[in-house]
mmCIF file of N, CA and C in Angstrom:
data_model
loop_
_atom_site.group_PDB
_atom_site.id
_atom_site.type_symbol
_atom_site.label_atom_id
_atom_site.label_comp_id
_atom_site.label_asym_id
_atom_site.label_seq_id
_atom_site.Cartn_x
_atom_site.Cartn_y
_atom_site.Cartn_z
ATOM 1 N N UNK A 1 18.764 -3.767 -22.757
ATOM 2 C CA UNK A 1 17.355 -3.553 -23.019
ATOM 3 C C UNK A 1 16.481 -4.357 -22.045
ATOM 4 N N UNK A 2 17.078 -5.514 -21.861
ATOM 5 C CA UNK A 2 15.957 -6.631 -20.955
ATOM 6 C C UNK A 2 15.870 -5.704 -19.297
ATOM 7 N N UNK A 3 17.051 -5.821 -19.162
ATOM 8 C CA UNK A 3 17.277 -5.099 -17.453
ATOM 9 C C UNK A 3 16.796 -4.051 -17.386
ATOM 10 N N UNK A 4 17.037 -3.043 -18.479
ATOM 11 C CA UNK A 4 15.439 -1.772 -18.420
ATOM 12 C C UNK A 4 14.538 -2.159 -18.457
ATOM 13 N N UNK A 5 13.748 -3.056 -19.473
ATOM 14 C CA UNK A 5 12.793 -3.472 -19.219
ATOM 15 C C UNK A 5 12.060 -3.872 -17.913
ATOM 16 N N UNK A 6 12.729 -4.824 -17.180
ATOM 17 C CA UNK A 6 12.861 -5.189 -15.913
ATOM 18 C C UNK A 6 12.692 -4.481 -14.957
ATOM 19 N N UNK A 7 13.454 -3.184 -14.946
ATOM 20 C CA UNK A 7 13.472 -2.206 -14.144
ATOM 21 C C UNK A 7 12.254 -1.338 -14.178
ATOM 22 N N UNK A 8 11.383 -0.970 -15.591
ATOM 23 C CA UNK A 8 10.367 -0.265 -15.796
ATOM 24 C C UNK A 8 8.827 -1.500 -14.766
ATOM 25 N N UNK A 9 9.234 -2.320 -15.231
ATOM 26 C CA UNK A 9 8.301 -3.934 -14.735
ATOM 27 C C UNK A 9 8.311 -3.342 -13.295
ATOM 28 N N UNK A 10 9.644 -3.478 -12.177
ATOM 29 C CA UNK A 10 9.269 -3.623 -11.170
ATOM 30 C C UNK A 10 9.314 -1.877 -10.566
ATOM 31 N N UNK A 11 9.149 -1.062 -10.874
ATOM 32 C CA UNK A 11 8.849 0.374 -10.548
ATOM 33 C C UNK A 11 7.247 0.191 -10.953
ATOM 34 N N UNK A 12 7.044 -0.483 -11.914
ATOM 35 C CA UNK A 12 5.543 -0.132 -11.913
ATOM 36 C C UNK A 12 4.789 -0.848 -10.635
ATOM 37 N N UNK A 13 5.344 -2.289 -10.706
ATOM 38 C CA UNK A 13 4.729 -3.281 -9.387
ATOM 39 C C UNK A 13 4.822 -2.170 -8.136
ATOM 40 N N UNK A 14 5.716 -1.363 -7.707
ATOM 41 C CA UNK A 14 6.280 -0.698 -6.233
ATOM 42 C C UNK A 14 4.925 0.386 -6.390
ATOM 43 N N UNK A 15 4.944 1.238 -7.513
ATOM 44 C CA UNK A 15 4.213 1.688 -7.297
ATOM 45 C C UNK A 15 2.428 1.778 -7.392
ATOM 46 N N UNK A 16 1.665 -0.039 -7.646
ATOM 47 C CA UNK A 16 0.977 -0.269 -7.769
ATOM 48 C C UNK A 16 0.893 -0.904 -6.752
ATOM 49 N N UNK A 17 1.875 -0.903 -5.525
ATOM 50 C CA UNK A 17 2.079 -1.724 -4.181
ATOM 51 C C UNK A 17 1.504 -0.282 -3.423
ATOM 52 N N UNK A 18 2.488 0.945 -3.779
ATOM 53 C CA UNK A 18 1.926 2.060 -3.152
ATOM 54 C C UNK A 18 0.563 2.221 -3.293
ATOM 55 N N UNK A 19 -0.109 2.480 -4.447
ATOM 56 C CA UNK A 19 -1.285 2.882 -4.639
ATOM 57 C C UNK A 19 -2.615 1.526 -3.933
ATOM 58 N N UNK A 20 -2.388 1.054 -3.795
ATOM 59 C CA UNK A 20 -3.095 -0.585 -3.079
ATOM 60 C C UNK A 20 -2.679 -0.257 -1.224
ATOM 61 N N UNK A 21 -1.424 0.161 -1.402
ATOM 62 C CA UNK A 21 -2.085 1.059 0.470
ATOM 63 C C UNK A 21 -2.134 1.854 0.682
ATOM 64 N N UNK A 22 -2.639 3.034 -0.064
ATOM 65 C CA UNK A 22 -3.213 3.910 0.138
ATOM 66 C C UNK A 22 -5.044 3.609 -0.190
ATOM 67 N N UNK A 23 -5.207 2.421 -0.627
ATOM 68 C CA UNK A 23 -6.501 1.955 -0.989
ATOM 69 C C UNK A 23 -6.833 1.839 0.506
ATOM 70 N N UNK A 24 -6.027 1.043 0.589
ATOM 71 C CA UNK A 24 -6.237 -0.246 2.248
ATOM 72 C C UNK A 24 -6.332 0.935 2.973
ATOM 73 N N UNK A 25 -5.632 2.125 3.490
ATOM 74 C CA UNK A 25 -5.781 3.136 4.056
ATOM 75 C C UNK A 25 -7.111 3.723 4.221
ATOM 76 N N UNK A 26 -7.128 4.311 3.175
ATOM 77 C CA UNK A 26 -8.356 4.835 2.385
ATOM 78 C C UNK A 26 -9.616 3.742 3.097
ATOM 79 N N UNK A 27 -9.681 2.999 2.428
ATOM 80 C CA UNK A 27 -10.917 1.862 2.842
ATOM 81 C C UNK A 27 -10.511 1.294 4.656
ATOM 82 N N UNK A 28 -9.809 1.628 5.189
ATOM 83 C CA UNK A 28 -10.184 1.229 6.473
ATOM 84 C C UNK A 28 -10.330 2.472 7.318
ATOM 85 N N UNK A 29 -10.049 3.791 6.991
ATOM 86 C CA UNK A 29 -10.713 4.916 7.359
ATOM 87 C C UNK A 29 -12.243 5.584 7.122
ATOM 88 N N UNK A 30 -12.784 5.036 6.353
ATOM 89 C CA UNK A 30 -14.487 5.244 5.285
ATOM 90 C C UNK A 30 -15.433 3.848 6.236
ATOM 91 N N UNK A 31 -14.358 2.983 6.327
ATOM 92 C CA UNK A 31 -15.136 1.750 7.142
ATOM 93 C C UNK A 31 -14.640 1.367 8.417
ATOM 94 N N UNK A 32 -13.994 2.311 9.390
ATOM 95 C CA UNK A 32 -14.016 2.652 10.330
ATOM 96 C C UNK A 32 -13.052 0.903 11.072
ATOM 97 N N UNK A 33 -12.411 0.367 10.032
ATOM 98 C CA UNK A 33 -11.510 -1.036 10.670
ATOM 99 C C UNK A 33 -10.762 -0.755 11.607
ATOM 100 N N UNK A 34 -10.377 -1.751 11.966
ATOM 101 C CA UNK A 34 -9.334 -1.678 12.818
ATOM 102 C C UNK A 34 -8.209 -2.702 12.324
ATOM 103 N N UNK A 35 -7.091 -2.189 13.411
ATOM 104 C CA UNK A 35 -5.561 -2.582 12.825
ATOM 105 C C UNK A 35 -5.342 -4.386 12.457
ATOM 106 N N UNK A 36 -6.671 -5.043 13.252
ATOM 107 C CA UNK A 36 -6.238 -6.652 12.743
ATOM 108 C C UNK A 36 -7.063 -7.196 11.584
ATOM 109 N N UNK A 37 -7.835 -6.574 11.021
ATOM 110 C CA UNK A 37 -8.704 -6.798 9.668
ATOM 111 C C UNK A 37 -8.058 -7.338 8.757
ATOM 112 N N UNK A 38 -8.052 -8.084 7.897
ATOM 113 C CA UNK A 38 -7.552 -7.951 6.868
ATOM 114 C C UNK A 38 -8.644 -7.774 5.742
ATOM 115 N N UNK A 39 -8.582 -7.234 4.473
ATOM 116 C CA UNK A 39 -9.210 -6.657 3.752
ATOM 117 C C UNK A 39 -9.600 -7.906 2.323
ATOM 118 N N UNK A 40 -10.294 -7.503 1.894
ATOM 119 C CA UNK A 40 -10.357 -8.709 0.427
ATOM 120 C C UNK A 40 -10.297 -7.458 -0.675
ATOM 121 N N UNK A 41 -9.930 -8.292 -1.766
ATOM 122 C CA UNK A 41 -9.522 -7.767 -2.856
ATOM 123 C C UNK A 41 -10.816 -6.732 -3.388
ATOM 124 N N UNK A 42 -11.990 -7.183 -3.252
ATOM 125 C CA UNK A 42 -13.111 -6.458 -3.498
ATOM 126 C C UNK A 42 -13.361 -5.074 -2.706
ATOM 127 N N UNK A 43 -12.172 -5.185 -1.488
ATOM 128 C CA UNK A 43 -12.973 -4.278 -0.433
ATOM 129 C C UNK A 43 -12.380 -3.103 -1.204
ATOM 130 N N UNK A 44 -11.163 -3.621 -1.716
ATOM 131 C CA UNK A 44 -10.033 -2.247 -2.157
ATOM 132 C C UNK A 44 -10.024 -1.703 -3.541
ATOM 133 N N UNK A 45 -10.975 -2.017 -4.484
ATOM 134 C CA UNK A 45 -11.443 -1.956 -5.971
ATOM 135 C C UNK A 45 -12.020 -0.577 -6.273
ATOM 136 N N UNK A 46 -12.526 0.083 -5.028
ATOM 137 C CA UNK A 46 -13.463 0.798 -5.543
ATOM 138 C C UNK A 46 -12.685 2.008 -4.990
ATOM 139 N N UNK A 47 -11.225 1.737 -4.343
ATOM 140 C CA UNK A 47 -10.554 2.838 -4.215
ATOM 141 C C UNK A 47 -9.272 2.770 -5.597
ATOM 142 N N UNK A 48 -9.527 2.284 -6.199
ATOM 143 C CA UNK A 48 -8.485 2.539 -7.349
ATOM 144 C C UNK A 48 -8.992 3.041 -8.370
ATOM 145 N N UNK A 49 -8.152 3.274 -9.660
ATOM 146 C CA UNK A 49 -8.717 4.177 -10.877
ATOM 147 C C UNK A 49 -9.799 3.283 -11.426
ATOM 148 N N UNK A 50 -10.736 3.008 -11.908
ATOM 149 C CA UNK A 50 -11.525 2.113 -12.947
ATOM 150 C C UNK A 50 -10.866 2.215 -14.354
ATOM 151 N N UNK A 51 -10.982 0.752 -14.616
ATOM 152 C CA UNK A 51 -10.442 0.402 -15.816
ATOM 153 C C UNK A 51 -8.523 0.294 -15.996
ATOM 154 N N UNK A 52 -8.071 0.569 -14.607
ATOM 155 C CA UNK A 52 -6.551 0.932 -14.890
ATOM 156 C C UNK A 52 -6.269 -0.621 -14.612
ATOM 157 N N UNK A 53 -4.967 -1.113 -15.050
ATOM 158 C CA UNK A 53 -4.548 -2.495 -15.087
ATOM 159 C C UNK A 53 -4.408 -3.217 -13.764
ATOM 160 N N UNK A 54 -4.450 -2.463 -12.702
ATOM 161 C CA UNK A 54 -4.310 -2.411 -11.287
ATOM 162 C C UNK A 54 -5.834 -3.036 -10.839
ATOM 163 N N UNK A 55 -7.180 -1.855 -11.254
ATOM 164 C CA UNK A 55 -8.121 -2.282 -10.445
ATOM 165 C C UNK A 55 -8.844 -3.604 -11.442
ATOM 166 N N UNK A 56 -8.113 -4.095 -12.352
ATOM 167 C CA UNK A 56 -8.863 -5.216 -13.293
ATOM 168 C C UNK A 56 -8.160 -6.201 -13.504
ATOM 169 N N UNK A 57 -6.946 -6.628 -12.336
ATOM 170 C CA UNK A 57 -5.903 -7.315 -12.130
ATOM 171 C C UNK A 57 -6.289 -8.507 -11.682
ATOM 172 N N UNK A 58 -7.425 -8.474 -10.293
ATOM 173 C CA UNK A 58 -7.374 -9.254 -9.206
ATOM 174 C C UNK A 58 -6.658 -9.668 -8.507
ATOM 175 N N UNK A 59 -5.888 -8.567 -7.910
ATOM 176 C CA UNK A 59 -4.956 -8.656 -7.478
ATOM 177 C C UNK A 59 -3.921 -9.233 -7.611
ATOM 178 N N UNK A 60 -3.367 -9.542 -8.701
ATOM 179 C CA UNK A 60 -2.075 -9.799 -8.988
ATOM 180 C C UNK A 60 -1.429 -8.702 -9.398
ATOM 181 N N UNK A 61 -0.271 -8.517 -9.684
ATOM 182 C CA UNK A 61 1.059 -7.651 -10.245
ATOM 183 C C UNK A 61 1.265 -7.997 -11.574
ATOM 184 N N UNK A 62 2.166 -7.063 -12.503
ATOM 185 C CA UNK A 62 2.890 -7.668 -13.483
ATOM 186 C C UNK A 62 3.145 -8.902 -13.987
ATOM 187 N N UNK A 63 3.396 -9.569 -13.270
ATOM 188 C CA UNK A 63 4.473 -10.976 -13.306
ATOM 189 C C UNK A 63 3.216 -12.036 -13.457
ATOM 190 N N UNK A 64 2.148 -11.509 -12.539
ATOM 191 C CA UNK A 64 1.111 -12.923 -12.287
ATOM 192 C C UNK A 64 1.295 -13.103 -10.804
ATOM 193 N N UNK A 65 1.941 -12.927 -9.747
ATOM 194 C CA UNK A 65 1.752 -13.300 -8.600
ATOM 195 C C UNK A 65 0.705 -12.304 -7.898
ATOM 196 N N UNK A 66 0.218 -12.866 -7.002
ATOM 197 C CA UNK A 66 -0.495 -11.982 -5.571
ATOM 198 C C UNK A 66 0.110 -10.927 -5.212
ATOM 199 N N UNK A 67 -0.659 -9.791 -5.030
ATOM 200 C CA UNK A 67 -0.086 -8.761 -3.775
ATOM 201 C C UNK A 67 -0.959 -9.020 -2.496
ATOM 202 N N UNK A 68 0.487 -9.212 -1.580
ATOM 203 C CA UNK A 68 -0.199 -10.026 -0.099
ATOM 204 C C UNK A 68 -0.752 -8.196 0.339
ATOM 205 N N UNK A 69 -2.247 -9.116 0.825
ATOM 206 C CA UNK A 69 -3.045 -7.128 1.317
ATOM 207 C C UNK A 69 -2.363 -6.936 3.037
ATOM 208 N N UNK A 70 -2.700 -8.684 3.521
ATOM 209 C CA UNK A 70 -2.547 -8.243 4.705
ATOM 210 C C UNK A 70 -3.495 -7.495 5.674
ATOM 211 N N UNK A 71 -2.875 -6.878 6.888
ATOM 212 C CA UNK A 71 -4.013 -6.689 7.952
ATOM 213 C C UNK A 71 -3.804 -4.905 7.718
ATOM 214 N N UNK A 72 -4.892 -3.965 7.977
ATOM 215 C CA UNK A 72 -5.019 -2.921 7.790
ATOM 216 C C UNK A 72 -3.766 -2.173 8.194
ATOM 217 N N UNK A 73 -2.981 -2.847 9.685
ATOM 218 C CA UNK A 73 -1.961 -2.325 9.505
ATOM 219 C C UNK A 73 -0.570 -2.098 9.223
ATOM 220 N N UNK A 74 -0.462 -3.280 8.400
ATOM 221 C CA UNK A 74 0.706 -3.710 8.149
ATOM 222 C C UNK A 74 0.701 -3.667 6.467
ATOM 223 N N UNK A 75 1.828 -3.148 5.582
ATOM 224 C CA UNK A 75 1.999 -2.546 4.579
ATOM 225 C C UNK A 75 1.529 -4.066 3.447
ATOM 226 N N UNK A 76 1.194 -3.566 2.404
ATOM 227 C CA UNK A 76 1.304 -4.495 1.278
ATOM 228 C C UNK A 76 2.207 -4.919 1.066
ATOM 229 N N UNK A 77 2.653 -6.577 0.487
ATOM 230 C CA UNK A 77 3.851 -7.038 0.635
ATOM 231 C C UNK A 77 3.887 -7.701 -1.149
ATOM 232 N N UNK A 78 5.288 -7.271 -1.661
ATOM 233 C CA UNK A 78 5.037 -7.715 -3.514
ATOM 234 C C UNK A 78 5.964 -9.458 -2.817
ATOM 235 N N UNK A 79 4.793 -10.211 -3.859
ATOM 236 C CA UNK A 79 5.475 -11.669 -3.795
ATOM 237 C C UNK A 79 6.786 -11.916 -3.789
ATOM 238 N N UNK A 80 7.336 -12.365 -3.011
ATOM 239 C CA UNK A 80 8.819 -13.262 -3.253
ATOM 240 C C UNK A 80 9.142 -13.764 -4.405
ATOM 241 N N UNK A 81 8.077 -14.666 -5.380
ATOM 242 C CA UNK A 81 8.994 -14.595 -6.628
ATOM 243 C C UNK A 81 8.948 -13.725 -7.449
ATOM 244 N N UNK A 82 8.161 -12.426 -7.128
ATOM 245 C CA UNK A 82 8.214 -11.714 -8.387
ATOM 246 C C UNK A 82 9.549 -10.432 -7.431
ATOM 247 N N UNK A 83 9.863 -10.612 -6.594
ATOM 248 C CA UNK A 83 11.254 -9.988 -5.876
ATOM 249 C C UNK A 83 12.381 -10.672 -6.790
ATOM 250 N N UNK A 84 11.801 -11.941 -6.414
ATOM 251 C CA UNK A 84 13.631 -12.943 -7.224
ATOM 252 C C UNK A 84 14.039 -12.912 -8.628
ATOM 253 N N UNK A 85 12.533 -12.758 -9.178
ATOM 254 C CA UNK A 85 12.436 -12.982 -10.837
ATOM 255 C C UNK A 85 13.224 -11.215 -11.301
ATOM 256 N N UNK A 86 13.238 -10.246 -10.698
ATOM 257 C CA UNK A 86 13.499 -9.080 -10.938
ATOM 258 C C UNK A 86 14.574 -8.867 -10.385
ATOM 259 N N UNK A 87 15.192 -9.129 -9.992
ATOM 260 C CA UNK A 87 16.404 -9.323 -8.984
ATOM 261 C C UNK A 87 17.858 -8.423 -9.378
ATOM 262 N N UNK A 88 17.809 -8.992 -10.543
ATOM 263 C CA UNK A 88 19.195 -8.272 -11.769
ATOM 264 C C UNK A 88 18.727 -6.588 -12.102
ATOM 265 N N UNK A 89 17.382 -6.441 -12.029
ATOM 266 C CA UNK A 89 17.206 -5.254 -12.485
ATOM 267 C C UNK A 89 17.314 -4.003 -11.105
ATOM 268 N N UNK A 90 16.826 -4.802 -10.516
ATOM 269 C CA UNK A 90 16.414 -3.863 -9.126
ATOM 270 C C UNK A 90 17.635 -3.793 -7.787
ATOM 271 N N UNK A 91 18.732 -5.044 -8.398
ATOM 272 C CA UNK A 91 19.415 -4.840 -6.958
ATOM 273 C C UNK A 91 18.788 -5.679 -5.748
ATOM 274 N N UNK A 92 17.831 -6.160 -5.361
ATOM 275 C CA UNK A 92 17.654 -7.291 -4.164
ATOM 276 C C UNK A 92 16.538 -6.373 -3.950
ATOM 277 N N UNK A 93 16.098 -6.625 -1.910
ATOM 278 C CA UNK A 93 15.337 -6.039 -1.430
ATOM 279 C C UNK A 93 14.923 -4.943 -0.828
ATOM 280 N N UNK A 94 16.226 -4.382 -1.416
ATOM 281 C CA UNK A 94 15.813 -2.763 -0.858
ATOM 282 C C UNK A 94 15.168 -1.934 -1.644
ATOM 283 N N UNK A 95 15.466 -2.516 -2.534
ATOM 284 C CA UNK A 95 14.670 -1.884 -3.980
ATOM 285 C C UNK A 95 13.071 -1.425 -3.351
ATOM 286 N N UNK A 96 12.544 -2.594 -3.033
ATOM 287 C CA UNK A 96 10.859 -2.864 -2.802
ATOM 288 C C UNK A 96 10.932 -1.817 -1.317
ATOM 289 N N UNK A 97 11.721 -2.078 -0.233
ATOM 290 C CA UNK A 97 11.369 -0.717 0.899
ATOM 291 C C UNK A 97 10.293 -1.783 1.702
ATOM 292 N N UNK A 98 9.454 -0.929 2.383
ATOM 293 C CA UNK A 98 8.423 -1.416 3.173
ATOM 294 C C UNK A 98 7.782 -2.453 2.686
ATOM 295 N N UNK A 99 7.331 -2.657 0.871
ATOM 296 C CA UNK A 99 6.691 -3.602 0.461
ATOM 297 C C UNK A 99 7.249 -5.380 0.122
ATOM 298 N N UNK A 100 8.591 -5.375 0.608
ATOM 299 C CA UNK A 100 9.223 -6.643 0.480
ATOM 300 C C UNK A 100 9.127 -7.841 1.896
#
């Protein structure tokens, strides 16, 4: 039960990693950035759902850690301890893909 649990935890983080660059995307195409920007948490708010646990987070994940935003062109990255803390459920870092 825990390791499903676990597993539901970090599928939601991956794909609240996805949806946060497609924000960053989104918001550096409307504001015309370029690839060394990096973005603030405010810039990327108004491309997510309102009211969903994501855009009323402040940028944290599940767990409580940061999602690193990074520079417009380089992918969102999910914290290292919330990689380690999930670890048993997910299998390591391939799990996460581009966002680890």
């Amino acid at each position: 039960f825990i390791r499903a649990r676990q597993r539901a935890q970090a599928s939601t983080i991956l794909n609240e990693a996805r949806q946060l660059d497609a924000a960053k995307d989104q918001y550096a195409l409307e504001t015309q950035r370029t690839g060394t920007m990096v973005p603030v948490w405010n810039d990327l708010t108004p491309y997510l759902k309102v009211g969903s646990r994501l855009a009323v987070s402040g940028g944290t994940d599940l767990v409580g850690n940061p999602f690193s935003l990074n520079t417009v062109s380089v992918s969102i990255q999910v914290h290292s301890s919330t990689q380690s803390s999930l670890t048993a459920a997910t299998g390591g870092s391939t799990f996460w893909g581009p966002y680890s």
